[in-house]
mmCIF file of C-alpha atoms (C1' of nucleotides) in Angstrom:
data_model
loop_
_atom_site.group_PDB
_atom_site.id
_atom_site.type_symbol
_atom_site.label_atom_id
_atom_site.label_comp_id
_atom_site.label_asym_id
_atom_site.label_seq_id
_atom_site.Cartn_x
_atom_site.Cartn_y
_atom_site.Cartn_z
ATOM 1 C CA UNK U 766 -19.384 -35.541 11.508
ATOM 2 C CA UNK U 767 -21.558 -37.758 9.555
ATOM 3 C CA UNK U 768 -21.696 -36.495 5.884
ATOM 4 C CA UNK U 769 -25.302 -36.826 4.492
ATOM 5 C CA UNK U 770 -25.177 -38.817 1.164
ATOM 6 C CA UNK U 771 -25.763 -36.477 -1.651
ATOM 7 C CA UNK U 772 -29.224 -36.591 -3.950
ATOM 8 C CA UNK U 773 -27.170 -36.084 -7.251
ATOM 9 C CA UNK U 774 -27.246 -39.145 -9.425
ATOM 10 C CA UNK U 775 -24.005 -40.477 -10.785
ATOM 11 C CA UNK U 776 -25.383 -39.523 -14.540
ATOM 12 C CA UNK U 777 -25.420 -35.519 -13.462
ATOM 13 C CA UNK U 778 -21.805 -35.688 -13.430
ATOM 14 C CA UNK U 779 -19.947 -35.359 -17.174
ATOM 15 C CA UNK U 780 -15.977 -35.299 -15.473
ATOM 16 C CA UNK U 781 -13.929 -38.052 -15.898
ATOM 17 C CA UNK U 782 -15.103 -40.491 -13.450
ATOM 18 C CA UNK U 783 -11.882 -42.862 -13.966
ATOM 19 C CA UNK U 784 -11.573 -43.811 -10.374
ATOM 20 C CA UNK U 785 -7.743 -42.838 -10.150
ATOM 21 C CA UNK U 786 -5.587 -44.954 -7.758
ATOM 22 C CA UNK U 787 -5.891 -42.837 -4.570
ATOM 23 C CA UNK U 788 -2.116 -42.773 -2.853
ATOM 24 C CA UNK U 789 -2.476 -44.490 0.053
ATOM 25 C CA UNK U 790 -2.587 -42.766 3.545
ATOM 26 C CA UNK U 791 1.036 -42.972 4.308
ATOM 27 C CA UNK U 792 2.140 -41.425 1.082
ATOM 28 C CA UNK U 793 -0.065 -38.826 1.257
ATOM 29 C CA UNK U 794 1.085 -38.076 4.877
ATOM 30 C CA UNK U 795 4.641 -37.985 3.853
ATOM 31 C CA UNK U 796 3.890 -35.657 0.895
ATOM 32 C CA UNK U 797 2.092 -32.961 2.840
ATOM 33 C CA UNK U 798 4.482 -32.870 5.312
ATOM 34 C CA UNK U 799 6.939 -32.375 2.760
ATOM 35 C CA UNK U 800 5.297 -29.692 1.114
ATOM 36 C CA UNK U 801 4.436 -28.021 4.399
ATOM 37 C CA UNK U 802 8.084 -27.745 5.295
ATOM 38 C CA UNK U 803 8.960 -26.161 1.692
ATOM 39 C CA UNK U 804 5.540 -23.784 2.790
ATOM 40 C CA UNK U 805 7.271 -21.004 4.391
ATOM 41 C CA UNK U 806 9.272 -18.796 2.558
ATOM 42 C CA UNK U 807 11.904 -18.542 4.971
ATOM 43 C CA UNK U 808 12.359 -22.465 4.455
ATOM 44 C CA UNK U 809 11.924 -22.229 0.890
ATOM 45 C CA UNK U 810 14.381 -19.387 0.474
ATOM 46 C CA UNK U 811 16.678 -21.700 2.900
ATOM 47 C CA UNK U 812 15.890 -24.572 -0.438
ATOM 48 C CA UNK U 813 17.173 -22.414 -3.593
ATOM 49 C CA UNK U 814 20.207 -20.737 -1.391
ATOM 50 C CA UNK U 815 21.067 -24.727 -0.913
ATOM 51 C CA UNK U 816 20.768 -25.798 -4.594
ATOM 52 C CA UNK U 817 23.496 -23.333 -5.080
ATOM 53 C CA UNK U 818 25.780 -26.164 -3.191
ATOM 54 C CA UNK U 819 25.977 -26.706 0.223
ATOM 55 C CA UNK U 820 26.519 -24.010 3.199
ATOM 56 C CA UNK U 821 27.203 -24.356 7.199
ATOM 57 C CA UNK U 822 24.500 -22.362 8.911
ATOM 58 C CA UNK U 823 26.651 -19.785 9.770
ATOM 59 C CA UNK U 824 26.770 -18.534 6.188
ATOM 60 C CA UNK U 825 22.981 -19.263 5.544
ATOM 61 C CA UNK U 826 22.550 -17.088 8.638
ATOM 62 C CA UNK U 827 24.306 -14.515 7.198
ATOM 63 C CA UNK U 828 22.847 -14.718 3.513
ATOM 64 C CA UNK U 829 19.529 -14.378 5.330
ATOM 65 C CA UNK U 830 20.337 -11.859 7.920
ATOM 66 C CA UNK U 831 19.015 -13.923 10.413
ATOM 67 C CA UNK U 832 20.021 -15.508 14.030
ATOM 68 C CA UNK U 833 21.893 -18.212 14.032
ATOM 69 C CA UNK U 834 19.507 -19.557 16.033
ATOM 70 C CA UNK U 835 16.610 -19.125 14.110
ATOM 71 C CA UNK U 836 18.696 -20.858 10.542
ATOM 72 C CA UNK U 837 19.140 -23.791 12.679
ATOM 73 C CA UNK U 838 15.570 -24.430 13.725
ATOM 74 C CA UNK U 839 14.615 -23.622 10.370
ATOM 75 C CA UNK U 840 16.944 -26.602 8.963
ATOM 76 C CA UNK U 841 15.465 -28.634 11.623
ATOM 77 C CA UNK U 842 12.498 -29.270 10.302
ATOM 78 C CA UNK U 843 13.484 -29.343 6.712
ATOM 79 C CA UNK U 844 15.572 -32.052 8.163
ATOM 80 C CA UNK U 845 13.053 -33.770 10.163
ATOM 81 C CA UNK U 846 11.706 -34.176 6.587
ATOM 82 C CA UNK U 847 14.383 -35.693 4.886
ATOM 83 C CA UNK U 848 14.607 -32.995 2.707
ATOM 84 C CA UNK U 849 17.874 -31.658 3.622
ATOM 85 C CA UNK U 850 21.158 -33.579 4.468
ATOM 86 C CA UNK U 851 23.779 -32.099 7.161
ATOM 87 C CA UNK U 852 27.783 -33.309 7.232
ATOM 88 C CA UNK U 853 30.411 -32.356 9.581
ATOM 89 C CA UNK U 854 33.352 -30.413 8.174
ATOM 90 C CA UNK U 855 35.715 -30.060 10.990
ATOM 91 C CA UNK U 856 34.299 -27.290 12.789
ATOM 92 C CA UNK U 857 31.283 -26.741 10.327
ATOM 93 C CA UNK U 858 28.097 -28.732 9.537
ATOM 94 C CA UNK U 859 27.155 -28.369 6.016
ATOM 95 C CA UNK U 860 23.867 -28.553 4.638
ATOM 96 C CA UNK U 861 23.006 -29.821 1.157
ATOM 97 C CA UNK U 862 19.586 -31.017 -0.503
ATOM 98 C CA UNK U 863 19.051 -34.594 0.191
ATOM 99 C CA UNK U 864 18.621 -35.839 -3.388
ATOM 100 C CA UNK U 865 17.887 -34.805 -6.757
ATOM 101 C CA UNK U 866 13.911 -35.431 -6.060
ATOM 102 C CA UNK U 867 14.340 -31.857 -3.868
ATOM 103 C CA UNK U 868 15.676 -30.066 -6.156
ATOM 104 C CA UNK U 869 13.496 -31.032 -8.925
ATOM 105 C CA UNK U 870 10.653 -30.139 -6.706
ATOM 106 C CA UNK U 871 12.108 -26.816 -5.589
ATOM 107 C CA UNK U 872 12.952 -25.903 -9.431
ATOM 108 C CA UNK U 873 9.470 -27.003 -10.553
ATOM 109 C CA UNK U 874 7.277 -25.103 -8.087
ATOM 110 C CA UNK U 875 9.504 -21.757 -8.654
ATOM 111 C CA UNK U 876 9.483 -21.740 -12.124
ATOM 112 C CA UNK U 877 5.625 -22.147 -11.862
ATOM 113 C CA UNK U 878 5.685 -19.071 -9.121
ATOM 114 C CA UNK U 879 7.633 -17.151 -11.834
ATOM 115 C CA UNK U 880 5.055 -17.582 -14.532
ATOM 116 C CA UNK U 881 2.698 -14.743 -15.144
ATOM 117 C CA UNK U 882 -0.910 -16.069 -14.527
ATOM 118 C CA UNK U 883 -2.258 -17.393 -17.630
ATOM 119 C CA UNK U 884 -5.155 -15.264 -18.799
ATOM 120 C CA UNK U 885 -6.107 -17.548 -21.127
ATOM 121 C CA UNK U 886 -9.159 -19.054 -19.523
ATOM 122 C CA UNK U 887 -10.607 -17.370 -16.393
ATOM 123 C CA UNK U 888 -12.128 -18.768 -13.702
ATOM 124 C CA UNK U 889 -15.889 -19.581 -13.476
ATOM 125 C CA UNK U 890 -16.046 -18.877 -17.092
ATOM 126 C CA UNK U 891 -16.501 -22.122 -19.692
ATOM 127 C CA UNK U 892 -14.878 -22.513 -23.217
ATOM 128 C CA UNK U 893 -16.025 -22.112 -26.399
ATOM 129 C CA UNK U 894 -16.464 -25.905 -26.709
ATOM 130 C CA UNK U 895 -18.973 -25.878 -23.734
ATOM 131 C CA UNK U 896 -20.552 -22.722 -24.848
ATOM 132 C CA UNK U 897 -21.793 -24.631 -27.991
ATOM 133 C CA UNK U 898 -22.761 -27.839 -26.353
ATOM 134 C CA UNK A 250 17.513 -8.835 15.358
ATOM 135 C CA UNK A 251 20.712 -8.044 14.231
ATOM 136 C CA UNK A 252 22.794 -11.098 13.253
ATOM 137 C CA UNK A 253 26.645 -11.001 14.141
ATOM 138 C CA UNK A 254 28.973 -11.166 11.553
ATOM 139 C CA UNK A 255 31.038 -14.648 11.484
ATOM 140 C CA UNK A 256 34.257 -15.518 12.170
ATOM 141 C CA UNK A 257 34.613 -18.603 10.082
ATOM 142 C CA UNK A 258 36.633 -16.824 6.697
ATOM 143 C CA UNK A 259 35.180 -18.320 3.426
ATOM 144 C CA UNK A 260 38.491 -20.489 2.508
ATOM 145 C CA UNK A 261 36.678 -22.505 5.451
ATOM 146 C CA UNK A 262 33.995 -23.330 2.907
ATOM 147 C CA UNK A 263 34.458 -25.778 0.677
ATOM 148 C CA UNK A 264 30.918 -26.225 -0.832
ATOM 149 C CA UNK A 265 29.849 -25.241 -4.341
ATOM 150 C CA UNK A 266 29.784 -21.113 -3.728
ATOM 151 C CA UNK A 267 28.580 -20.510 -7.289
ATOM 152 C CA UNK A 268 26.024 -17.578 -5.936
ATOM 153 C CA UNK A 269 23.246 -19.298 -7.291
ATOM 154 C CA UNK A 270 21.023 -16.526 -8.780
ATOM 155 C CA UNK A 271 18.364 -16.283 -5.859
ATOM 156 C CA UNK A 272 14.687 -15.999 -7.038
ATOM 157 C CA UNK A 273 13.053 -13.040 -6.155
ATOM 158 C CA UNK A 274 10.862 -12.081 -3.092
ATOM 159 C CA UNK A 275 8.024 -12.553 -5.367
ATOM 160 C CA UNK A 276 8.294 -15.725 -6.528
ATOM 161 C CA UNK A 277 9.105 -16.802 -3.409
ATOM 162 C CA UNK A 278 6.784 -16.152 -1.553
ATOM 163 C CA UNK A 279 4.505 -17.273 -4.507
ATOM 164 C CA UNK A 280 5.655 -20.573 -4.530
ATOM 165 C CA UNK A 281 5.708 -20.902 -0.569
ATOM 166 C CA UNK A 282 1.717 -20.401 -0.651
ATOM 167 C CA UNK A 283 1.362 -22.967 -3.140
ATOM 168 C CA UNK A 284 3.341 -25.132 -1.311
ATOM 169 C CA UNK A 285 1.658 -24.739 2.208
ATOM 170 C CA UNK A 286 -1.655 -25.097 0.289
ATOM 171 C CA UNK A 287 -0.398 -28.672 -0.351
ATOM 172 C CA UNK A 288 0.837 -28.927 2.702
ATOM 173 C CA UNK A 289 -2.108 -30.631 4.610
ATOM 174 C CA UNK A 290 -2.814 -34.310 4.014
ATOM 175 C CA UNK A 291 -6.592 -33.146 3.250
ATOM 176 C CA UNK A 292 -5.664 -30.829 0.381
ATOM 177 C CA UNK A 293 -3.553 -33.105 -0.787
ATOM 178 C CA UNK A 294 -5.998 -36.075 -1.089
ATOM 179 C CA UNK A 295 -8.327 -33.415 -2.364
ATOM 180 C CA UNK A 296 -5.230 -32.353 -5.044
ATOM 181 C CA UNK A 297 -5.249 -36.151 -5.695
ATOM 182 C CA UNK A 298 -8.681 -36.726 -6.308
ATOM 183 C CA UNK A 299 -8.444 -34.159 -9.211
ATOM 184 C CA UNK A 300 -5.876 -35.028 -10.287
ATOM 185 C CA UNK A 301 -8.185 -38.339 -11.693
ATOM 186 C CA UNK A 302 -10.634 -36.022 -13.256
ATOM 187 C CA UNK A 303 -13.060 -32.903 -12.109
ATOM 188 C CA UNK A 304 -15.094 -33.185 -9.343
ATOM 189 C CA UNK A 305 -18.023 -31.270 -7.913
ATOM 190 C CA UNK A 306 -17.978 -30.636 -4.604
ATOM 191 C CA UNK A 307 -20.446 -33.177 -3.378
ATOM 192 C CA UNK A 308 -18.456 -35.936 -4.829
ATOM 193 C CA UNK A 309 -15.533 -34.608 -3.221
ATOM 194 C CA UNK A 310 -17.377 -34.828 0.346
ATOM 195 C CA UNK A 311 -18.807 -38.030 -0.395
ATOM 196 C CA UNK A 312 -15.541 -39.711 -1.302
ATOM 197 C CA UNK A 313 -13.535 -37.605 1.336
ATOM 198 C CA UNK A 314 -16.423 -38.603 4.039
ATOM 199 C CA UNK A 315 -16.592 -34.956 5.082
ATOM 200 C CA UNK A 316 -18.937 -32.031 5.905
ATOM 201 C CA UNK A 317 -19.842 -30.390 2.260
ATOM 202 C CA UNK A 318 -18.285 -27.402 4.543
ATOM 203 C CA UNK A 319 -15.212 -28.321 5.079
ATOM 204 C CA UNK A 320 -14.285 -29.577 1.636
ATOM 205 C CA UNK A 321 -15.583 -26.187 0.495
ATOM 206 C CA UNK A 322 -13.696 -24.277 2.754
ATOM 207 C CA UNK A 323 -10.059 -26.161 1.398
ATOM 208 C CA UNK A 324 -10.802 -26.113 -1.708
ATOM 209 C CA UNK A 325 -11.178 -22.184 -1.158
ATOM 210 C CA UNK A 326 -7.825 -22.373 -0.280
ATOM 211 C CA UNK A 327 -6.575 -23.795 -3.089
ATOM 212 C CA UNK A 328 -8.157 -21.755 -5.428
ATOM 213 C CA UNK A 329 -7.048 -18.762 -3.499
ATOM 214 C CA UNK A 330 -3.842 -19.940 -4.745
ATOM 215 C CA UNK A 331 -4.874 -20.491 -8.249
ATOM 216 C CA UNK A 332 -4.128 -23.985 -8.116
ATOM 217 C CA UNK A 333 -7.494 -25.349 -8.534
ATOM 218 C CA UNK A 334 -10.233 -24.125 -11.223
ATOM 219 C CA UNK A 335 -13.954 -24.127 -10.992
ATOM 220 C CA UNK A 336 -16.690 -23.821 -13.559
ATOM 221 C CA UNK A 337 -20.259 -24.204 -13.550
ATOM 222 C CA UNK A 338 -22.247 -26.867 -14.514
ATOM 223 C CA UNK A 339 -25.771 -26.358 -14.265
ATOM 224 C CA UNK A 340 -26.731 -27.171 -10.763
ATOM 225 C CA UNK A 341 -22.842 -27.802 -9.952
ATOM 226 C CA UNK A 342 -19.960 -26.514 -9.618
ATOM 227 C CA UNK A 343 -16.980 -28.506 -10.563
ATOM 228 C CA UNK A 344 -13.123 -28.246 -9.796
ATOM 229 C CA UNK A 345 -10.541 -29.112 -11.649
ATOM 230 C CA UNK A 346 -6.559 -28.749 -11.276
ATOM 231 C CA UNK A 347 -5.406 -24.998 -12.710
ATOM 232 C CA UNK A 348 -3.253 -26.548 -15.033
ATOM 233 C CA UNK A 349 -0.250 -29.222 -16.128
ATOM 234 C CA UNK A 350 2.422 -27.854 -13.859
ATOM 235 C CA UNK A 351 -0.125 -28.937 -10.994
ATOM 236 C CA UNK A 352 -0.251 -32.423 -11.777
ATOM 237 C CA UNK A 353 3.662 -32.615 -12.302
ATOM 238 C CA UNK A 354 4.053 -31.325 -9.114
ATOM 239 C CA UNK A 355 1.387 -33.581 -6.822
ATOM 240 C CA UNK A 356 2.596 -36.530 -8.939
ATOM 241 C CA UNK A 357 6.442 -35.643 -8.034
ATOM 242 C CA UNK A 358 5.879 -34.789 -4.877
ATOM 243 C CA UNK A 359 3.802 -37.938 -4.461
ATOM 244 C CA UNK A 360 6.475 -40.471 -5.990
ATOM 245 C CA UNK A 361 9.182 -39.410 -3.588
ATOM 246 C CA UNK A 362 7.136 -39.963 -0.994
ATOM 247 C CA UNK A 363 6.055 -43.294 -1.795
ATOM 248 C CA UNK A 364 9.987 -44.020 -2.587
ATOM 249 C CA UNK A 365 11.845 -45.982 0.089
ATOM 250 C CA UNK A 366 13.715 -44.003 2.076
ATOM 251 C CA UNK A 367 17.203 -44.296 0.836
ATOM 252 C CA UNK A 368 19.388 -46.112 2.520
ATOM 253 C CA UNK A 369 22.416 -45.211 1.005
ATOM 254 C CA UNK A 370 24.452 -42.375 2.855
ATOM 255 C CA UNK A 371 22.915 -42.042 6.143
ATOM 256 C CA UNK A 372 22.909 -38.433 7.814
ATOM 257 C CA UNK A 373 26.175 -36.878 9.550
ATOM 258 C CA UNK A 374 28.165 -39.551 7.650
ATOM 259 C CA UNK A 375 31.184 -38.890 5.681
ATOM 260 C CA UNK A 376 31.648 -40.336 1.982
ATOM 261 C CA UNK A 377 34.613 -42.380 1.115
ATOM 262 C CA UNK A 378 35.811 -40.224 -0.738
ATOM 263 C CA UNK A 379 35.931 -37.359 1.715
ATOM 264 C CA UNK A 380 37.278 -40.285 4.521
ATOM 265 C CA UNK A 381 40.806 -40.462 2.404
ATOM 266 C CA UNK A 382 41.088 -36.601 1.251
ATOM 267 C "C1'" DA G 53 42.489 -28.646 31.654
ATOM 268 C "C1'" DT G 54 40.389 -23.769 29.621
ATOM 269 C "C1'" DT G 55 38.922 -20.866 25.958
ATOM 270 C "C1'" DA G 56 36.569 -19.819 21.714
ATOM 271 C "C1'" DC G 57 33.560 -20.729 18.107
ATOM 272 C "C1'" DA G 58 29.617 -23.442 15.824
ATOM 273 C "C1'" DA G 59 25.349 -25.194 16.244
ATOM 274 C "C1'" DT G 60 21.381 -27.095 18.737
ATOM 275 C "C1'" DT G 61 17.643 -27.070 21.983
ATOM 276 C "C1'" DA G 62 14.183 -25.563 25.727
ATOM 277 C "C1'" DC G 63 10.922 -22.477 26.807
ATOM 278 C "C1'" DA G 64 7.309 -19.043 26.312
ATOM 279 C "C1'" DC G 65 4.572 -16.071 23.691
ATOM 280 C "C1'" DA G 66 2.324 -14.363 19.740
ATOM 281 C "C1'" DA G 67 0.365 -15.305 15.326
ATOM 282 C "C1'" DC G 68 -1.773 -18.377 12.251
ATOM 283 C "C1'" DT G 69 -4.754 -22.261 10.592
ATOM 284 C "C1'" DG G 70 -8.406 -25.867 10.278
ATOM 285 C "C1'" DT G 71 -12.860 -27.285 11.653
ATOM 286 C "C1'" DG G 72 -17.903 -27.449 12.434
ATOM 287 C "C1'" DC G 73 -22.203 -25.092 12.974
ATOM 288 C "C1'" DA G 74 -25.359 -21.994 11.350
ATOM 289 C "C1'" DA G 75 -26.786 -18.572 8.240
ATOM 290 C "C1'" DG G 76 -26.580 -16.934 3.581
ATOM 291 C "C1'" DT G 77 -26.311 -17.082 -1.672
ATOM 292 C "C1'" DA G 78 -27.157 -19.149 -6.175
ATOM 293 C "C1'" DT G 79 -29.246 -22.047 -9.482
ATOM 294 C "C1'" DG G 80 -32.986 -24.999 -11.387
ATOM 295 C "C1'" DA G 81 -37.621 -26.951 -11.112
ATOM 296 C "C1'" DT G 82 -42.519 -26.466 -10.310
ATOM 297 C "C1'" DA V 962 -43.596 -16.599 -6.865
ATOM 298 C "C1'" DT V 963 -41.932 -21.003 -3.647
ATOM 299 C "C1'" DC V 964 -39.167 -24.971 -2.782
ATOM 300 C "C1'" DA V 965 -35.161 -27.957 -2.877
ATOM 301 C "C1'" DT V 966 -30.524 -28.712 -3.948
ATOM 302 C "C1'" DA V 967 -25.577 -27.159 -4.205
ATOM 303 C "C1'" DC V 968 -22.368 -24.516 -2.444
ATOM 304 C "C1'" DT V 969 -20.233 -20.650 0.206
ATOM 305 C "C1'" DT V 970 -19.122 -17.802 4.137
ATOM 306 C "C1'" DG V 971 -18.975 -15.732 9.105
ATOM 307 C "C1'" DC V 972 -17.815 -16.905 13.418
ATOM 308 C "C1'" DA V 973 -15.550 -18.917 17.416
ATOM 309 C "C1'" DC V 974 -12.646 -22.230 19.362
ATOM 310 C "C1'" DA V 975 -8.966 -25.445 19.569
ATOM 311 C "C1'" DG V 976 -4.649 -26.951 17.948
ATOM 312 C "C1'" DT V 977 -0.385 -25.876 15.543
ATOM 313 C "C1'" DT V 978 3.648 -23.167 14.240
ATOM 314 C "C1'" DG V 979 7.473 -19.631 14.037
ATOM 315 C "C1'" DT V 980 10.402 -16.636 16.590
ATOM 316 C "C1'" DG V 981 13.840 -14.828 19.985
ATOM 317 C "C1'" DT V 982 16.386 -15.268 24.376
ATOM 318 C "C1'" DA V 983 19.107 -17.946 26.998
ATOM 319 C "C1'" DA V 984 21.160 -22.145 28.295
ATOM 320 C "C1'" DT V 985 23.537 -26.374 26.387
ATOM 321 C "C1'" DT V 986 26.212 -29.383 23.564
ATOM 322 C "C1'" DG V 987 30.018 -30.381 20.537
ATOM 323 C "C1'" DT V 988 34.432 -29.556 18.254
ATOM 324 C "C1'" DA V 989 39.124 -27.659 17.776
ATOM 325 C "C1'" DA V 990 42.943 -25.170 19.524
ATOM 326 C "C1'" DT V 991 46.064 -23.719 23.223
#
DNA sequence: ATTACAATTACACAACTGTGCAAGTATGAT
DNA sequence: ATCATACTTGCACAGTTGTGTAATTGTAAT
C-alpha cells in the first residue's frame, strides 16, 4: 500500500512541472462516472440516436432491436447520471439529452473516434527536435 | 432476443424524428473504449495530471500515492486506447496526452462536472409551454 | 371496475475489470 | 560483466456490471 518514495531527483525530469490545479475529488468522481456511463456502446449508441431529438423507449427499443427491458435499464443509468432527461407524453416517456454539455461531449468524442490515427508521430519514438538535442 | 414490434404508431411521436445520421459500428465502439478508459476516477486524475504537463511514471505514483504497479497498469490502459503517448527519456519513460482533442475532452468533461447541477427544469416535469398546448 | 399498453424493477447468472504481489525486462552507471 | 533504478507484465482474487426473464407499476381507454 505504501508507495516507496522514488530516488529520481526533481532536476531528471525536463516536462512541464507547472503544478496544474488538480480537480478536486468530487469533480473528478462526477466526471468518471459520467464517462463510464457514455463507456458502453450500447449506451453511447443510446446518446447519438438521442441527439437526433427525443424518443420514448419503445422506439429506441426498436431502433436498437433490443428488449424493452433492456433500453430501459440502459437509460437508467444514463439517467442516474444526469445525462439524459425523461418527460411524460400521455402514454409515452420521452427521453432527450439533458443539456447542451452532452451533446457537445457526445459530438466531440465521436468525431475523434472517426479520425484515422494520426501517423504523424509514433509512439515510443522522439522528434526531430529531441533527436538533435 | 427478438424484440416485439410496437403498437404505439409514429403520429404518437412528437419529438424531432430527423433520422439523425447514426455513426457507424466503428466509431462507436471506438469512442465507447475511450470513454470507459476515462471512466474510472483513477484514470481520470491520471488524465488530469497530464493534462498539466508529461509525467514519468514515478512522478505519477508519487503524486497519485500508489504502487509504481498500478499506475503502470492504467496507464496501459490508456495507451491501449491511444489516448496517452510515451517516449523515452534516458532512464524514464514519460507520458503525455495523445493529442489536443484529449485535453478538450477531460477539460469538458471536467467543467460540467464541476457545474452546479441545474436547477432549472427538474426531471418528469412539463415546460410551460407544453402545460398550455 | 377491467383491459391493454408502456415502462420500470428485482433477481440471478455470466462476463468483465481493477488491484497487489512477484517475477521479468530494459536502460544507464561502474 | 554486475548492480541499481525504472518500468512492465502474469497471475489470482475480489468487486462490479450488463443481460434476460418475470413480476410490478403507471397511464389511458372502455
Amino acid at each position: 500500500m505504501e508507495p516507496l518514495a522514488p530516488t529520481c531527483s526533481p532536476a531528471e525530469h525536463p516536462g512541464v512541472r507547472k503544478q496544474f490545479p488538480m480537480p478536486g475529488t468530487l469533480a473528478i468522481e462526477r466526471a468518471s462516472r459520467v464517462c463510464r456511463a457514455l463507456g458502453e456502446p450500447a449506451r453511447l449508441r443510446l446518446m447519438a440516436r438521442l441527439a437526433g431529438g427525443e424518443c420514448c423507449v419503445t422506439e429506441l427499443a426498436e431502433a436498437e432491436g433490443e428488449e424493452l427491458s433492456t433500453i430501459s435499464q440502459r437509460l437508467r443509468v444514463l439517467r442516474a447520471e444526469n445525462i439524459v432527461v425523461r418527460r411524460r407524453r400521455g402514454k409515452h416517456i420521452n427521453y432527450s439529452l439533458a443539456d447542451d454539455h452532452m451533446s457537445d461531449l457526445v459530438s466531440t468524442v465521436l468525431a475523434h473516434a472517426s479520425e484515422p490515427v494520426e501517423p504523424v508521430l509514433k509512439d515510443d519514438q522522439q522528434t526531430e527536435e529531441e533527436a538533435k538535442a
